[in-house]
C-alpha cells in the first residue's frame, strides 16, 4: 500500500474527532456557565462547529478505511490515485472554509448543514471523485461482490443523491412551500445519515470478516438481508422524523414499521461473529475486537431507545428534547465511533512492524465507555424532565426550569470531560502509530 492518502484521511478524521469533542465540551460548559467564551464562541457557533467536526470524523474515517482496504485486497488497486489526492484536499480545504464561515457567523444553510450553500459544490465534487474511483476499481468483480462492497457502493451513491436533496431548498419552489421544504429537509437529513451508516456498517462487516479470516459472513444470506434492511431504512426510515409534519398518514405507518427493524440484524451478525472467533484471532486483534463488542452493546441500547421514540405518542413527548440527542449520540459515539476506531485500530494491528500499547489503550476505552454510559443516562433524564416541563408544568418559566437543572448539567459536563479524555487519549495513541506507519511507505503516488 504505497499511497499515503488513505492514512491521511484517517489522521484528519482523528483530529476532527478530538475537535468535535472539544467544541462539544465547551458547549456543555455553557449550560452551567452561560457566559463562558460567549463573546467569541456563542452556542450558535459551537453547535454547528461540533456537528461539522463530528460528521467529518465519521465520513473521513470511513472514506480513509475504504481506500486503504481496496489497496490492501488481493487483485484490487485504486484505479485513479490522483483522484484520491484531489478528494482529500477538496474535503480538507472545504472543511477549513466551512469552519472559518462558522467562526465568522456566516450561516446560509439548514439545520446540521448550516454552512453557506456554495460549499455544496466542492463537497459533491469530492463524493463524485470518490464514486468514480470506487466503481472503476471494483467493477470487474461486480458479480461476486460481498455485502460490504455493496454497502460501500450504495452509501457513496446515496450520499451524492441525498446531499443534493438536502440543498433543494435553494430552488424557488421549495423556498415558497414551507411544508414541502420542511418535510424534504428532514427526509434528506435522515437518509443522509442512513447513507453514511452504509459506509460505517460495511466497514464493520469488512473488519469482522478479515479478523475471522473468513468471508462467508459477508456473502451469507443474513449479511445480504442486513444490507437490504439497511437500504430500506435509508430510503424510508427517515419518515419517523416528521410525525409532527402534516403529511400523508401512510408515510407515518410505513416509517413506524420500518423503524422497528433498525439494527436488529447487525446485532445478530456481531453476536454470531463473536461466538465463532477463536481465541488466537481475538488475541491478535484484541483492541479491534473490544471496540466491535462495545459497538454491539450500544447497538442493543440504542435499538431499545429507537423502538420507544419511534412510537408516535412517545415521539410527540420526546421530539426536540435531549432524548433525541441521546439517540443520536448513542449512534454517533456508541456505534459509529467505536466501529470506526475498530477499523483504524485493525489497520494498525495488521502491520507487524507497529506495536500498540494494548493495556493503556484499553484503559482509555474503559474510561470513554464508562463516561459515555453516564452521559447517555443524563441525557435521558434531561429529556424526560424537559418533556414533563413542556407538557405538564406550563406555569413554570424556562429560566426557573433551567435553574432547577443545574445539578444535572454539572454531571452532564463531568461525564463529557471523561469522554473527551478517554477518546482523545485513544485517538492520540492511534495518531502516533499512523505517523509511524506512514514512515514505512515510500511516497505518495
Tab-separated table of C-alpha atoms in Angstrom:
chain	number	residue	atom	x	y	z
A	1	UNK	CA	0.000	0.000	0.000
A	2	UNK	CA	2.165	2.817	-1.337
A	3	UNK	CA	-0.439	5.580	-1.438
A	4	UNK	CA	-0.335	7.596	1.788
A	5	UNK	CA	-3.593	9.425	1.271
A	6	UNK	CA	-5.870	6.757	2.797
A	7	UNK	CA	-3.866	7.189	6.004
A	8	UNK	CA	-4.052	10.977	5.668
A	9	UNK	CA	-7.841	10.648	5.667
A	10	UNK	CA	-7.634	8.638	8.900
A	11	UNK	CA	-5.285	11.161	10.518
A	12	UNK	CA	-7.510	14.148	9.709
A	13	UNK	CA	-10.512	12.091	10.846
A	14	UNK	CA	-8.959	11.501	14.288
A	15	UNK	CA	-8.065	15.203	14.585
A	16	UNK	CA	-11.694	16.004	13.713
A	17	UNK	CA	-12.883	13.616	16.432
A	18	UNK	CA	-10.811	15.454	19.038
A	19	UNK	CA	-12.025	18.813	17.691
A	20	UNK	CA	-15.645	17.701	17.851
A	21	UNK	CA	-15.203	16.543	21.445
A	22	UNK	CA	-13.586	19.861	22.451
A	23	UNK	CA	-16.324	22.002	20.915
A	24	UNK	CA	-18.942	19.720	22.454
A	25	UNK	CA	-17.379	20.134	25.896
A	26	UNK	CA	-17.268	23.943	25.586
A	27	UNK	CA	-20.935	23.866	24.569
A	28	UNK	CA	-21.697	21.740	27.626
A	29	UNK	CA	-19.857	24.171	29.889
A	30	UNK	CA	-22.151	26.946	28.689
A	31	UNK	CA	-25.060	25.069	30.270
A	32	UNK	CA	-23.591	25.733	33.725
A	33	UNK	CA	-21.520	28.861	32.926
A	34	UNK	CA	-23.673	30.761	30.411
A	35	UNK	CA	-21.050	33.476	29.812
A	36	UNK	CA	-18.141	31.046	29.240
A	37	UNK	CA	-16.469	32.007	25.923
A	38	UNK	CA	-19.773	33.558	24.898
A	39	UNK	CA	-18.272	36.680	23.340
A	40	UNK	CA	-16.215	34.869	20.701
A	41	UNK	CA	-17.777	31.361	20.785
A	42	UNK	CA	-21.528	31.639	21.421
A	43	UNK	CA	-23.608	28.461	21.427
A	44	UNK	CA	-24.945	29.352	17.958
A	45	UNK	CA	-21.357	28.921	16.704
A	46	UNK	CA	-20.374	25.988	18.933
A	47	UNK	CA	-23.252	23.751	17.884
A	48	UNK	CA	-22.523	23.821	14.110
A	49	UNK	CA	-18.774	23.547	14.774
A	50	UNK	CA	-19.360	20.483	16.942
A	51	UNK	CA	-21.575	18.978	14.221
A	52	UNK	CA	-19.052	19.800	11.474
A	53	UNK	CA	-16.133	18.092	13.236
A	54	UNK	CA	-18.115	15.043	14.368
A	55	UNK	CA	-19.620	14.438	10.913
A	56	UNK	CA	-16.158	14.988	9.389
A	57	UNK	CA	-14.763	12.338	11.755
A	58	UNK	CA	-17.342	9.787	10.625
A	59	UNK	CA	-17.053	10.462	6.901
A	60	UNK	CA	-13.276	10.848	6.702
A	61	UNK	CA	-12.614	7.734	8.821
A	62	UNK	CA	-14.996	5.657	6.684
A	63	UNK	CA	-13.561	7.006	3.410
A	64	UNK	CA	-9.953	6.513	4.515
A	65	UNK	CA	-10.696	2.950	5.574
A	66	UNK	CA	-12.395	2.107	2.262
A	67	UNK	CA	-9.494	3.494	0.217
A	68	UNK	CA	-6.996	1.588	2.385
A	69	UNK	CA	-8.901	-1.696	2.189
A	70	UNK	CA	-9.257	-1.508	-1.604
A	71	UNK	CA	-5.488	-1.193	-1.910
A	72	UNK	CA	-4.851	-3.976	0.604
A	73	UNK	CA	-7.124	-6.543	-1.062
A	74	UNK	CA	-5.679	-9.140	-3.436
A	75	UNK	CA	-6.276	-8.352	-7.124
A	76	UNK	CA	-7.524	-4.864	-6.232
A	77	UNK	CA	-5.923	-1.463	-6.541
A	78	UNK	CA	-7.214	2.093	-6.626
A	79	UNK	CA	-7.806	2.923	-10.272
A	80	UNK	CA	-7.037	6.655	-10.130
A	81	UNK	CA	-4.630	7.552	-7.274
A	82	UNK	CA	-4.656	11.199	-8.389
A	83	UNK	CA	-8.383	11.362	-7.584
A	84	UNK	CA	-7.682	10.152	-4.031
A	85	UNK	CA	-5.285	13.074	-3.596
A	86	UNK	CA	-7.782	15.506	-5.148
A	87	UNK	CA	-10.589	14.130	-2.963
A	88	UNK	CA	-8.524	14.586	0.189
A	89	UNK	CA	-7.592	18.200	-0.499
A	90	UNK	CA	-11.083	19.151	-1.675
A	91	UNK	CA	-12.562	17.890	1.602
A	92	UNK	CA	-9.836	19.361	3.829
A	93	UNK	CA	-9.920	22.811	2.233
A	94	UNK	CA	-13.734	22.812	2.157
A	95	UNK	CA	-13.819	21.827	5.827
A	96	UNK	CA	-11.443	24.656	6.725
A	97	UNK	CA	-13.601	27.070	4.727
A	98	UNK	CA	-16.771	25.941	6.488
A	99	UNK	CA	-15.115	26.264	9.913
A	100	UNK	CA	-13.990	29.803	9.072
A	101	UNK	CA	-17.513	30.723	7.948
A	102	UNK	CA	-18.891	29.436	11.281
A	103	UNK	CA	-16.347	31.402	13.300
A	104	UNK	CA	-17.404	34.464	11.317
A	105	UNK	CA	-21.073	33.548	11.998
A	106	UNK	CA	-21.693	33.367	8.269
A	107	UNK	CA	-24.550	30.877	8.106
A	108	UNK	CA	-26.532	30.110	4.996
A	109	UNK	CA	-27.878	26.564	5.105
A	110	UNK	CA	-30.336	24.427	7.046
A	111	UNK	CA	-30.131	22.533	10.340
A	112	UNK	CA	-26.982	20.358	10.566
A	113	UNK	CA	-25.841	21.849	7.228
A	114	UNK	CA	-25.667	25.479	8.294
A	115	UNK	CA	-22.766	26.423	6.039
A	116	UNK	CA	-23.234	28.826	3.094
A	117	UNK	CA	-24.853	26.994	0.191
A	118	UNK	CA	-21.921	27.412	-2.212
A	119	UNK	CA	-19.967	24.809	-0.229
A	120	UNK	CA	-22.392	22.242	-1.655
A	121	UNK	CA	-20.469	22.166	-4.949
A	122	UNK	CA	-16.957	21.155	-3.769
A	123	UNK	CA	-18.447	18.618	-1.340
A	124	UNK	CA	-20.413	16.904	-4.102
A	125	UNK	CA	-17.363	17.085	-6.382
A	126	UNK	CA	-15.373	15.169	-3.755
A	127	UNK	CA	-18.058	12.495	-3.487
A	128	UNK	CA	-18.248	12.144	-7.271
A	129	UNK	CA	-14.453	11.675	-7.420
A	130	UNK	CA	-14.775	9.010	-4.697
A	131	UNK	CA	-17.587	7.274	-6.594
A	132	UNK	CA	-15.687	7.202	-9.897
A	133	UNK	CA	-12.635	5.706	-8.199
A	134	UNK	CA	-14.641	3.166	-6.244
A	135	UNK	CA	-16.814	1.883	-9.082
A	136	UNK	CA	-13.920	1.791	-11.578
A	137	UNK	CA	-11.664	-0.058	-9.114
A	138	UNK	CA	-14.190	-2.789	-8.276
A	139	UNK	CA	-16.360	-3.045	-11.410
A	140	UNK	CA	-14.616	-6.155	-12.770
A	141	UNK	CA	-15.605	-8.109	-9.607
A	142	UNK	CA	-19.191	-6.876	-9.677
A	143	UNK	CA	-20.861	-10.311	-9.890
A	144	UNK	CA	-19.032	-11.666	-6.825
A	145	UNK	CA	-19.210	-8.637	-4.532
A	146	UNK	CA	-19.594	-9.493	-0.825
A	147	UNK	CA	-22.143	-7.475	1.154
A	148	UNK	CA	-19.644	-4.872	2.354
A	149	UNK	CA	-18.780	-3.859	-1.250
A	150	UNK	CA	-22.490	-3.376	-1.902
A	151	UNK	CA	-22.861	-1.310	1.282
A	152	UNK	CA	-19.998	0.970	0.300
A	153	UNK	CA	-21.263	1.321	-3.277
A	154	UNK	CA	-24.779	2.130	-2.100
A	155	UNK	CA	-23.559	4.544	0.577
A	156	UNK	CA	-21.481	6.547	-1.903
A	157	UNK	CA	-24.305	6.803	-4.439
A	158	UNK	CA	-26.940	7.799	-1.916
A	159	UNK	CA	-24.615	10.300	-0.218
A	160	UNK	CA	-24.471	12.215	-3.505
A	161	UNK	CA	-28.232	11.918	-4.036
A	162	UNK	CA	-29.395	12.870	-0.540
A	163	UNK	CA	-26.812	15.607	-0.019
A	164	UNK	CA	-28.176	17.136	-3.220
A	165	UNK	CA	-31.721	16.612	-1.959
A	166	UNK	CA	-30.811	18.451	1.264
A	167	UNK	CA	-29.997	21.509	-0.854
A	168	UNK	CA	-33.195	21.587	-2.910
A	169	UNK	CA	-34.277	24.455	-0.652
A	170	UNK	CA	-32.135	26.664	-2.896
A	171	UNK	CA	-34.749	26.238	-5.634
A	172	UNK	CA	-37.616	28.790	-5.624
A	173	UNK	CA	-40.358	26.108	-5.424
A	174	UNK	CA	-39.164	24.663	-2.097
A	175	UNK	CA	-38.428	28.089	-0.636
A	176	UNK	CA	-42.011	29.147	-1.324
A	177	UNK	CA	-43.711	25.960	0.023
A	178	UNK	CA	-42.962	25.704	3.732
A	179	UNK	CA	-44.455	22.240	4.416
A	180	UNK	CA	-42.721	20.599	1.457
A	181	UNK	CA	-39.483	22.360	2.369
A	182	UNK	CA	-39.627	21.166	5.982
A	183	UNK	CA	-40.557	17.593	5.036
A	184	UNK	CA	-37.845	17.450	2.373
A	185	UNK	CA	-35.214	18.763	4.776
A	186	UNK	CA	-35.972	16.119	7.411
A	187	UNK	CA	-36.248	13.410	4.757
A	188	UNK	CA	-32.858	14.325	3.294
A	189	UNK	CA	-31.261	14.556	6.745
A	190	UNK	CA	-32.498	11.134	7.808
A	191	UNK	CA	-31.448	9.478	4.558
A	192	UNK	CA	-28.098	11.296	4.614
A	193	UNK	CA	-27.357	9.642	7.962
A	194	UNK	CA	-28.571	6.325	6.544
A	195	UNK	CA	-26.114	6.719	3.673
A	196	UNK	CA	-23.065	7.171	5.879
A	197	UNK	CA	-24.320	4.297	8.048
A	198	UNK	CA	-23.957	2.130	4.944
A	199	UNK	CA	-20.285	3.127	4.778
A	200	UNK	CA	-19.750	2.539	8.508
A	201	UNK	CA	-21.623	-0.772	8.778
A	202	UNK	CA	-19.942	-2.027	5.610
A	203	UNK	CA	-16.626	-1.227	7.298
A	204	UNK	CA	-17.716	-3.183	10.383
A	205	UNK	CA	-18.600	-6.199	8.239
A	206	UNK	CA	-15.266	-5.982	6.381
A	207	UNK	CA	-13.202	-5.798	9.588
A	208	UNK	CA	-15.117	-8.714	11.134
A	209	UNK	CA	-14.550	-10.834	8.018
A	210	UNK	CA	-10.820	-10.087	7.971
A	211	UNK	CA	-10.306	-10.703	11.682
A	212	UNK	CA	-12.064	-14.041	11.286
A	213	UNK	CA	-10.178	-14.707	8.015
A	214	UNK	CA	-13.452	-15.880	6.547
A	215	UNK	CA	-15.588	-14.007	4.006
A	216	UNK	CA	-18.540	-16.362	4.440
A	217	UNK	CA	-20.181	-13.855	6.803
A	218	UNK	CA	-20.029	-11.168	4.124
A	219	UNK	CA	-21.518	-13.446	1.466
A	220	UNK	CA	-24.170	-15.064	3.666
A	221	UNK	CA	-27.919	-14.612	3.268
A	222	UNK	CA	-28.027	-12.914	6.655
A	223	UNK	CA	-25.454	-10.306	5.579
A	224	UNK	CA	-27.395	-9.520	2.413
A	225	UNK	CA	-30.647	-9.436	4.369
A	226	UNK	CA	-28.979	-6.894	6.642
A	227	UNK	CA	-27.854	-4.955	3.574
A	228	UNK	CA	-31.365	-4.753	2.126
A	229	UNK	CA	-32.822	-3.962	5.543
A	230	UNK	CA	-30.346	-1.094	5.906
A	231	UNK	CA	-31.195	0.059	2.382
A	232	UNK	CA	-34.902	0.051	3.255
A	233	UNK	CA	-34.218	2.114	6.381
A	234	UNK	CA	-32.112	4.516	4.328
A	235	UNK	CA	-34.918	5.011	1.800
A	236	UNK	CA	-37.953	5.068	4.112
A	237	UNK	CA	-36.944	5.157	7.794
A	238	UNK	CA	-36.457	8.947	7.698
A	239	UNK	CA	-40.221	9.437	7.944
A	240	UNK	CA	-40.316	8.819	11.710
A	241	UNK	CA	-38.659	12.262	11.998
A	242	UNK	CA	-41.703	14.000	10.549
A	243	UNK	CA	-44.590	12.647	12.613
A	244	UNK	CA	-45.293	16.276	13.580
A	245	UNK	CA	-45.415	17.449	9.939
A	246	UNK	CA	-48.859	17.272	8.228
A	247	UNK	CA	-48.029	14.561	5.699
A	248	UNK	CA	-49.974	11.624	4.255
A	249	UNK	CA	-50.778	9.082	7.044
A	250	UNK	CA	-49.402	6.058	5.174
A	251	UNK	CA	-45.929	7.630	5.284
A	252	UNK	CA	-46.090	7.607	9.091
A	253	UNK	CA	-47.291	3.990	9.195
A	254	UNK	CA	-44.545	2.765	6.844
A	255	UNK	CA	-41.904	4.685	8.801
A	256	UNK	CA	-43.106	3.224	12.096
A	257	UNK	CA	-42.997	-0.341	10.741
A	258	UNK	CA	-39.542	0.095	9.212
A	259	UNK	CA	-38.047	1.765	12.270
A	260	UNK	CA	-38.955	-1.302	14.321
A	261	UNK	CA	-36.377	-3.297	12.311
A	262	UNK	CA	-33.492	-0.901	12.887
A	263	UNK	CA	-30.136	-2.528	13.774
A	264	UNK	CA	-31.685	-5.933	14.641
A	265	UNK	CA	-29.676	-7.898	12.085
A	266	UNK	CA	-26.413	-6.033	12.772
A	267	UNK	CA	-26.776	-7.043	16.424
A	268	UNK	CA	-27.299	-10.657	15.339
A	269	UNK	CA	-24.340	-10.675	12.923
A	270	UNK	CA	-21.899	-9.317	15.506
A	271	UNK	CA	-23.085	-11.876	18.056
A	272	UNK	CA	-22.669	-14.763	15.584
A	273	UNK	CA	-19.222	-13.489	14.612
A	274	UNK	CA	-18.156	-13.175	18.253
A	275	UNK	CA	-19.208	-16.746	19.057
A	276	UNK	CA	-17.276	-18.214	16.103
A	277	UNK	CA	-13.990	-16.381	16.680
A	278	UNK	CA	-11.114	-18.468	18.010
A	279	UNK	CA	-9.066	-17.267	20.972
A	280	UNK	CA	-5.932	-16.649	18.842
A	281	UNK	CA	-7.995	-14.459	16.498
A	282	UNK	CA	-9.374	-12.475	19.429
A	283	UNK	CA	-5.871	-12.030	20.839
A	284	UNK	CA	-4.304	-10.997	17.531
A	285	UNK	CA	-6.790	-8.132	17.115
A	286	UNK	CA	-7.785	-7.663	20.738
A	287	UNK	CA	-8.420	-3.904	20.557
A	288	UNK	CA	-10.453	-4.011	17.341
A	289	UNK	CA	-12.401	-6.933	18.828
A	290	UNK	CA	-13.076	-4.992	22.045
A	291	UNK	CA	-14.301	-1.954	20.089
A	292	UNK	CA	-16.686	-4.046	17.986
A	293	UNK	CA	-18.104	-5.687	21.117
A	294	UNK	CA	-18.633	-2.231	22.662
A	295	UNK	CA	-20.394	-1.178	19.468
A	296	UNK	CA	-22.597	-4.269	19.783
A	297	UNK	CA	-23.625	-3.243	23.315
A	298	UNK	CA	-24.551	0.219	22.064
A	299	UNK	CA	-26.497	-1.256	19.150
A	300	UNK	CA	-28.651	-3.026	21.735
A	301	UNK	CA	-29.097	0.079	23.939
A	302	UNK	CA	-29.824	2.361	21.016
A	303	UNK	CA	-32.165	-0.173	19.444
A	304	UNK	CA	-34.215	-0.224	22.636
A	305	UNK	CA	-34.346	3.585	22.719
A	306	UNK	CA	-35.117	3.828	18.979
A	307	UNK	CA	-38.053	1.443	19.340
A	308	UNK	CA	-39.504	3.609	22.111
A	309	UNK	CA	-39.122	7.002	20.431
A	310	UNK	CA	-40.453	5.655	17.126
A	311	UNK	CA	-43.873	5.122	18.755
A	312	UNK	CA	-45.819	8.223	17.658
A	313	UNK	CA	-47.335	9.007	21.077
A	314	UNK	CA	-43.898	8.809	22.742
A	315	UNK	CA	-42.248	10.637	19.846
A	316	UNK	CA	-44.565	13.607	20.426
A	317	UNK	CA	-43.306	13.797	24.029
A	318	UNK	CA	-39.593	13.264	23.264
A	319	UNK	CA	-39.164	15.138	19.952
A	320	UNK	CA	-36.852	18.105	20.376
A	321	UNK	CA	-35.687	17.037	23.851
A	322	UNK	CA	-32.358	15.596	24.984
A	323	UNK	CA	-33.807	12.106	24.457
A	324	UNK	CA	-33.402	12.727	20.731
A	325	UNK	CA	-29.832	13.867	21.447
A	326	UNK	CA	-29.225	10.653	23.436
A	327	UNK	CA	-30.434	8.652	20.432
A	328	UNK	CA	-28.126	10.491	18.018
A	329	UNK	CA	-25.188	10.401	20.450
A	330	UNK	CA	-25.697	6.692	21.049
A	331	UNK	CA	-25.407	6.181	17.304
A	332	UNK	CA	-22.548	8.643	16.768
A	333	UNK	CA	-20.286	7.579	19.652
A	334	UNK	CA	-21.538	4.203	20.803
A	335	UNK	CA	-21.910	2.655	17.350
A	336	UNK	CA	-20.265	4.689	14.569
A	337	UNK	CA	-17.255	5.943	16.547
A	338	UNK	CA	-16.425	2.572	18.094
A	339	UNK	CA	-16.743	0.844	14.693
A	340	UNK	CA	-14.502	3.414	13.004
A	341	UNK	CA	-11.951	3.286	15.819
A	342	UNK	CA	-12.011	-0.505	15.379
A	343	UNK	CA	-11.301	-0.001	11.672
A	344	UNK	CA	-8.289	2.281	12.233
A	345	UNK	CA	-7.063	0.028	15.040
A	346	UNK	CA	-7.359	-3.015	12.760
A	347	UNK	CA	-5.247	-1.256	10.105
A	348	UNK	CA	-2.503	-0.656	12.676
A	349	UNK	CA	-2.792	-4.116	14.296
A	350	UNK	CA	-2.431	-5.715	10.837
A	351	UNK	CA	1.028	-4.203	10.379
A	352	UNK	CA	3.548	-6.370	12.196
A	353	UNK	CA	6.100	-3.549	12.486
A	354	UNK	CA	3.761	-1.319	14.509
A	355	UNK	CA	3.126	-2.259	18.141
A	356	UNK	CA	0.270	-0.843	20.210
A	357	UNK	CA	0.277	-0.479	23.996
A	358	UNK	CA	-2.812	-2.636	24.471
A	359	UNK	CA	-3.110	-2.221	28.243
A	360	UNK	CA	-3.009	1.580	28.082
A	361	UNK	CA	-5.404	1.756	25.131
A	362	UNK	CA	-7.899	-0.473	26.919
A	363	UNK	CA	-7.814	1.900	29.901
A	364	UNK	CA	-8.633	4.826	27.592
A	365	UNK	CA	-11.533	2.827	26.125
A	366	UNK	CA	-12.928	1.837	29.516
A	367	UNK	CA	-12.802	5.478	30.660
A	368	UNK	CA	-14.513	6.652	27.469
A	369	UNK	CA	-17.224	3.989	27.533
A	370	UNK	CA	-17.912	4.303	31.261
A	371	UNK	CA	-18.210	8.081	30.962
A	372	UNK	CA	-20.426	7.721	27.923
A	373	UNK	CA	-22.840	5.446	29.772
A	374	UNK	CA	-23.238	8.125	32.461
A	375	UNK	CA	-23.500	10.855	29.793
A	376	UNK	CA	-26.212	8.920	27.916
A	377	UNK	CA	-28.265	8.312	31.068
A	378	UNK	CA	-28.012	12.012	31.995
A	379	UNK	CA	-29.281	12.950	28.524
A	380	UNK	CA	-32.291	10.674	29.008
A	381	UNK	CA	-33.019	12.258	32.399
A	382	UNK	CA	-32.709	15.743	30.885
A	383	UNK	CA	-35.080	14.756	28.073
A	384	UNK	CA	-37.719	13.369	30.432
A	385	UNK	CA	-37.571	16.494	32.584
A	386	UNK	CA	-37.790	18.769	29.531
A	387	UNK	CA	-40.788	16.865	28.162
A	388	UNK	CA	-42.516	16.918	31.543
A	389	UNK	CA	-41.883	20.667	31.889
A	390	UNK	CA	-43.189	21.392	28.378
A	391	UNK	CA	-46.422	19.398	28.699
A	392	UNK	CA	-47.238	19.265	32.406
A	393	UNK	CA	-45.959	22.453	34.063
A	394	UNK	CA	-46.781	25.377	31.754
A	395	UNK	CA	-46.743	27.820	34.695
A	396	UNK	CA	-43.017	27.218	35.361
A	397	UNK	CA	-40.843	29.687	33.465
A	398	UNK	CA	-37.982	28.366	31.322
A	399	UNK	CA	-35.469	30.289	33.469
A	400	UNK	CA	-36.831	28.551	36.570
A	401	UNK	CA	-36.634	25.194	34.838
A	402	UNK	CA	-33.010	25.851	33.832
A	403	UNK	CA	-32.057	26.866	37.364
A	404	UNK	CA	-33.549	23.657	38.781
A	405	UNK	CA	-31.462	21.615	36.295
A	406	UNK	CA	-28.040	22.964	37.344
A	407	UNK	CA	-27.008	19.833	39.277
A	408	UNK	CA	-27.849	17.617	36.307
A	409	UNK	CA	-25.946	19.939	33.949
A	410	UNK	CA	-22.853	19.678	36.146
A	411	UNK	CA	-22.990	15.862	35.966
A	412	UNK	CA	-23.524	16.188	32.194
A	413	UNK	CA	-20.299	18.219	31.851
A	414	UNK	CA	-18.289	15.922	34.131
A	415	UNK	CA	-19.217	12.843	32.113
A	416	UNK	CA	-18.427	14.830	28.953
A	417	UNK	CA	-14.933	15.527	30.289
A	418	UNK	CA	-14.480	11.787	30.863
A	419	UNK	CA	-15.481	11.055	27.247
A	420	UNK	CA	-13.119	13.746	25.986
A	421	UNK	CA	-10.154	12.406	27.994
A	422	UNK	CA	-10.817	8.752	27.114
A	423	UNK	CA	-11.445	9.136	23.382
A	424	UNK	CA	-8.759	11.811	22.928
A	425	UNK	CA	-6.207	9.629	24.717
A	426	UNK	CA	-7.060	6.713	22.425
A	427	UNK	CA	-7.038	8.966	19.332
A	428	UNK	CA	-3.605	10.409	20.161
A	429	UNK	CA	-2.173	6.892	20.515
A	430	UNK	CA	-3.572	5.988	17.082
A	431	UNK	CA	-2.251	9.207	15.545
A	432	UNK	CA	1.276	8.404	16.735
A	433	UNK	CA	1.077	4.889	15.293
A	434	UNK	CA	-0.370	6.121	11.979
A	435	UNK	CA	2.559	8.513	11.729
A	436	UNK	CA	4.924	5.594	12.294
A	437	UNK	CA	3.037	3.600	9.636
A	438	UNK	CA	3.400	6.475	7.163
A	439	UNK	CA	7.173	6.300	7.541
A	440	UNK	CA	7.083	2.704	6.230
A	441	UNK	CA	5.516	3.878	2.966
A	442	UNK	CA	7.858	5.198	0.288
A	443	UNK	CA	5.978	8.243	-1.024
A	444	UNK	CA	2.513	9.227	-2.275
A	445	UNK	CA	1.536	8.098	-5.735
